[in-house]
């Protein structure tokens, strides 16, 4: 997979790609991530990429032309499956969306800033808009990093144990059951006996029960879905 991120703050978004599982995925060549500074496509030598909104109101709006130039330059090189736009006024990211995106070959991720982008960018170029939750961030960069992380870890070969993504919370619309490690007793708190039993069918059963119980208590909405 190849991901091209268009941003006004490349430095803000790079760090999550330089560590741990995501870095290893890049090092292994399972995913390529490229950052494009929107200012490179600015309208003038002063780096103009935004302007006041028509109709008045606070906040600057990213202009269509630099974004169009950047997207066209990328599209001239290869076809893209999706052009994502990070924005709080969109459908919230969930595991299903991450699963679907993980099967794409080439993705552009456009991050907003200030008041967002000219609506015509969204109408003409964007194929999918994603919010990461009902709150407003200072820009779409952190949201883009979250979407990319959720997607990249699902690419086959990224996680060492191929099955571990399948047992994540949300894969079956269920939250994960609790997990424990050594010691089996700490300060009087014991690990559930069943997990020490070696009876794997029973352990699977216990985990399924706990996952359901956990979901009923914390996220009953997932069970209605
Ligand atoms: N940009 C600002 N807030 C955001 C959010 N909640 N999700 C996605 N992009 C955003």
Short mmCIF file of C-alpha atoms and ligand atoms in Angstrom, two decimals:
data_model
loop_
_atom_site.label_atom_id
_atom_site.label_comp_id
_atom_site.label_asym_id
_atom_site.label_seq_id
_atom_site.Cartn_x
_atom_site.Cartn_y
_atom_site.Cartn_z
CA UNK A 1 0.00 0.00 0.00
CA UNK A 2 1.03 3.58 -0.62
CA UNK A 3 -0.32 6.49 1.42
CA UNK A 4 0.19 10.12 0.37
CA UNK A 5 -0.59 12.62 3.08
CA UNK A 6 -1.23 16.22 2.09
CA UNK A 7 -0.75 18.59 5.00
CA UNK A 8 0.26 22.11 5.99
CA UNK A 9 2.26 20.67 8.93
CA UNK A 10 4.33 17.67 7.77
CA UNK A 11 6.44 17.77 10.94
CA UNK A 12 3.36 17.44 13.11
CA UNK A 13 2.33 14.16 11.54
CA UNK A 14 5.63 12.36 10.88
CA UNK A 15 6.43 11.07 14.34
CA UNK A 16 3.72 8.34 14.61
CA UNK A 17 5.20 6.74 11.48
CA UNK A 18 8.69 6.59 12.97
CA UNK A 19 8.02 4.14 15.79
CA UNK A 20 7.01 0.63 16.66
CA UNK A 21 4.67 -1.42 14.44
CA UNK A 22 4.10 1.30 11.82
CA UNK A 23 7.83 1.94 11.41
CA UNK A 24 8.46 -1.79 11.04
CA UNK A 25 5.72 -2.01 8.39
CA UNK A 26 7.44 0.78 6.45
CA UNK A 27 10.89 -0.79 6.93
CA UNK A 28 9.55 -4.13 5.66
CA UNK A 29 8.18 -2.39 2.55
CA UNK A 30 4.58 -3.34 3.37
CA UNK A 31 3.51 0.30 3.22
CA UNK A 32 5.02 3.49 1.81
CA UNK A 33 4.03 6.79 3.41
CA UNK A 34 4.81 10.10 1.69
CA UNK A 35 4.21 13.56 3.13
CA UNK A 36 3.39 16.51 0.90
CA UNK A 37 3.67 20.02 2.26
CA UNK A 38 0.76 21.96 0.78
CA UNK A 39 2.91 25.10 0.78
CA UNK A 40 5.02 23.57 -1.99
CA UNK A 41 1.94 24.11 -4.16
CA UNK A 42 1.26 27.64 -2.89
CA UNK A 43 -0.14 30.32 -5.16
CA UNK A 44 2.79 32.70 -4.69
CA UNK A 45 6.28 32.94 -3.25
CA UNK A 46 4.84 33.98 0.13
CA UNK A 47 3.31 30.51 0.45
CA UNK A 48 -0.32 31.55 0.04
CA UNK A 49 -2.59 28.54 0.50
CA UNK A 50 -5.56 29.97 2.39
CA UNK A 51 -7.90 32.95 2.41
CA UNK A 52 -10.85 34.47 4.27
CA UNK A 53 -14.20 32.81 3.77
CA UNK A 54 -16.80 34.34 1.50
CA UNK A 55 -19.74 35.71 3.42
CA UNK A 56 -17.57 36.70 6.38
CA UNK A 57 -16.70 34.84 9.55
CA UNK A 58 -13.63 33.97 11.54
CA UNK A 59 -10.95 31.57 10.34
CA UNK A 60 -9.02 30.94 7.16
CA UNK A 61 -10.07 28.40 4.53
CA UNK A 62 -7.60 26.30 2.54
CA UNK A 63 -7.92 27.25 -1.14
CA UNK A 64 -8.83 24.83 -3.89
CA UNK A 65 -5.98 25.59 -6.29
CA UNK A 66 -2.94 24.42 -4.27
CA UNK A 67 -4.85 21.27 -3.25
CA UNK A 68 -5.93 20.61 -6.84
CA UNK A 69 -2.34 21.05 -8.09
CA UNK A 70 -1.01 18.67 -5.45
CA UNK A 71 -3.67 16.00 -6.05
CA UNK A 72 -3.21 16.25 -9.84
CA UNK A 73 0.56 15.84 -9.50
CA UNK A 74 -0.02 12.65 -7.50
CA UNK A 75 -2.72 11.34 -9.82
CA UNK A 76 -0.40 11.84 -12.78
CA UNK A 77 1.88 9.21 -11.22
CA UNK A 78 -0.67 6.55 -10.27
CA UNK A 79 -4.37 5.84 -9.78
CA UNK A 80 -5.79 6.27 -6.29
CA UNK A 81 -8.48 4.08 -4.72
CA UNK A 82 -9.53 6.76 -2.25
CA UNK A 83 -8.97 10.42 -1.50
CA UNK A 84 -9.77 10.79 2.18
CA UNK A 85 -10.48 14.08 3.92
CA UNK A 86 -10.15 14.35 7.69
CA UNK A 87 -12.92 16.47 9.16
CA UNK A 88 -15.06 16.42 12.32
CA UNK A 89 -18.27 16.84 10.26
CA UNK A 90 -18.17 13.34 8.78
CA UNK A 91 -18.96 9.73 9.66
CA UNK A 92 -16.86 8.48 12.55
CA UNK A 93 -14.05 6.04 11.87
CA UNK A 94 -14.78 2.47 12.89
CA UNK A 95 -13.07 -0.89 12.49
CA UNK A 96 -15.15 -1.74 9.43
CA UNK A 97 -13.88 1.35 7.60
CA UNK A 98 -10.31 0.54 8.64
CA UNK A 99 -10.71 -3.04 7.35
CA UNK A 100 -11.99 -1.82 3.98
CA UNK A 101 -9.27 0.82 3.62
CA UNK A 102 -6.57 -1.74 4.46
CA UNK A 103 -7.36 -3.47 1.15
CA UNK A 104 -6.67 -0.35 -0.94
CA UNK A 105 -3.50 0.00 -3.00
CA UNK A 106 -3.07 3.78 -3.10
CA UNK A 107 -4.68 6.33 -0.81
CA UNK A 108 -4.41 10.10 -0.55
CA UNK A 109 -5.17 11.59 2.86
CA UNK A 110 -5.95 15.29 2.89
CA UNK A 111 -5.83 17.03 6.24
CA UNK A 112 -7.72 20.23 6.94
CA UNK A 113 -6.53 23.14 8.99
CA UNK A 114 -7.98 26.39 10.31
CA UNK A 115 -11.62 26.43 9.10
CA UNK A 116 -11.10 23.49 6.74
CA UNK A 117 -10.99 23.40 2.96
CA UNK A 118 -13.06 25.10 0.27
CA UNK A 119 -16.21 22.97 -0.13
CA UNK A 120 -15.43 22.48 -3.83
CA UNK A 121 -12.40 20.36 -2.87
CA UNK A 122 -14.74 18.06 -0.98
CA UNK A 123 -17.30 18.00 -3.77
CA UNK A 124 -14.86 17.39 -6.60
CA UNK A 125 -11.86 15.42 -5.31
CA UNK A 126 -12.65 13.74 -2.00
CA UNK A 127 -14.08 10.21 -2.16
CA UNK A 128 -14.52 9.63 1.58
CA UNK A 129 -14.65 11.95 4.58
CA UNK A 130 -13.66 10.64 7.99
CA UNK A 131 -13.98 12.00 11.50
CA UNK A 132 -12.20 10.33 14.40
CA UNK A 133 -14.80 11.44 16.95
CA UNK A 134 -17.24 14.11 18.01
CA UNK A 135 -14.72 16.73 19.06
CA UNK A 136 -12.72 19.30 17.15
CA UNK A 137 -8.93 19.09 16.84
CA UNK A 138 -6.70 21.98 15.77
CA UNK A 139 -6.08 20.26 12.46
CA UNK A 140 -6.63 16.97 10.66
CA UNK A 141 -3.03 15.76 11.07
CA UNK A 142 -3.51 13.81 14.29
CA UNK A 143 -6.74 12.37 12.91
CA UNK A 144 -4.90 11.29 9.74
CA UNK A 145 -2.21 9.60 11.83
CA UNK A 146 -4.89 7.68 13.72
CA UNK A 147 -6.65 6.54 10.54
CA UNK A 148 -3.33 5.48 9.01
CA UNK A 149 -2.32 3.56 12.14
CA UNK A 150 -5.66 1.72 12.28
CA UNK A 151 -5.35 0.83 8.58
CA UNK A 152 -1.65 -0.05 8.37
CA UNK A 153 -1.74 -2.54 11.24
CA UNK A 154 -4.35 -4.53 9.29
CA UNK A 155 -2.19 -4.99 6.20
CA UNK A 156 -1.21 -8.68 6.02
CA UNK A 157 2.28 -9.23 7.43
CA UNK A 158 2.34 -6.04 9.52
CA UNK A 159 1.45 -7.73 12.79
CA UNK A 160 3.77 -10.59 13.64
CA UNK A 161 0.97 -12.92 14.62
CA UNK A 162 -1.49 -12.90 11.73
CA UNK A 163 -4.39 -13.73 14.01
CA UNK A 164 -3.86 -10.93 16.48
CA UNK A 165 -5.70 -8.27 14.47
CA UNK A 166 -8.64 -10.63 14.18
CA UNK A 167 -8.97 -10.83 17.96
CA UNK A 168 -8.82 -7.04 18.45
CA UNK A 169 -11.72 -5.22 20.02
CA UNK A 170 -14.43 -4.36 17.45
CA UNK A 171 -13.54 -7.03 14.89
CA UNK A 172 -16.85 -8.78 15.67
CA UNK A 173 -18.45 -5.65 17.06
CA UNK A 174 -17.33 -6.89 20.47
CA UNK A 175 -14.86 -5.37 22.91
CA UNK A 176 -11.87 -7.50 23.88
CA UNK A 177 -12.01 -9.73 26.96
CA UNK A 178 -9.60 -8.91 29.83
CA UNK A 179 -6.00 -10.14 29.59
CA UNK A 180 -3.52 -11.06 32.33
CA UNK A 181 0.16 -11.92 32.59
CA UNK A 182 2.59 -13.00 35.31
CA UNK A 183 2.46 -13.07 38.28
CA UNK A 184 -0.66 -15.21 38.69
CA UNK A 185 -1.28 -13.49 42.03
CA UNK A 186 -0.37 -9.92 42.94
CA UNK A 187 -1.17 -8.31 46.26
CA UNK A 188 -4.02 -10.78 46.81
CA UNK A 189 -5.47 -10.24 43.29
CA UNK A 190 -5.69 -13.55 41.44
CA UNK A 191 -5.80 -14.27 37.72
CA UNK A 192 -9.04 -16.15 36.86
CA UNK A 193 -8.39 -19.87 37.43
CA UNK A 194 -9.62 -20.87 33.95
CA UNK A 195 -6.75 -19.00 32.25
CA UNK A 196 -4.21 -21.14 34.14
CA UNK A 197 -6.04 -24.40 33.41
CA UNK A 198 -4.55 -25.21 30.01
CA UNK A 199 -8.06 -26.13 28.83
CA UNK A 200 -8.09 -24.07 25.63
CA UNK A 201 -11.67 -24.74 24.48
CA UNK A 202 -12.88 -23.64 27.92
CA UNK A 203 -10.57 -20.60 27.79
CA UNK A 204 -12.04 -19.61 24.40
CA UNK A 205 -15.53 -19.98 25.87
CA UNK A 206 -14.62 -17.83 28.88
CA UNK A 207 -13.12 -15.15 26.62
CA UNK A 208 -16.23 -15.08 24.43
CA UNK A 209 -18.45 -14.71 27.53
CA UNK A 210 -16.28 -11.92 28.94
CA UNK A 211 -16.19 -10.11 25.59
CA UNK A 212 -19.98 -10.14 25.47
CA UNK A 213 -20.31 -9.07 29.12
CA UNK A 214 -17.79 -6.27 28.62
CA UNK A 215 -19.61 -5.04 25.51
CA UNK A 216 -23.05 -5.17 27.19
CA UNK A 217 -21.72 -3.10 30.10
CA UNK A 218 -19.65 -0.55 28.22
CA UNK A 219 -20.90 -0.31 24.65
CA UNK A 220 -24.39 -1.81 24.35
CA UNK A 221 -24.79 0.23 21.13
CA UNK A 222 -22.32 -2.14 19.40
CA UNK A 223 -24.66 -5.07 20.00
CA UNK A 224 -27.57 -3.24 18.38
CA UNK A 225 -25.54 -2.67 15.21
N1 LIG B 1 -10.10 17.72 12.19
C1 LIG B 1 -10.45 18.40 13.29
N2 LIG B 1 -11.15 17.64 14.13
C2 LIG B 1 -11.25 16.40 13.55
C3 LIG B 1 -11.86 15.19 13.92
N3 LIG B 1 -12.55 15.05 15.06
N4 LIG B 1 -11.77 14.16 13.08
C4 LIG B 1 -11.12 14.29 11.89
N5 LIG B 1 -10.52 15.41 11.49
C5 LIG B 1 -10.58 16.47 12.31
#
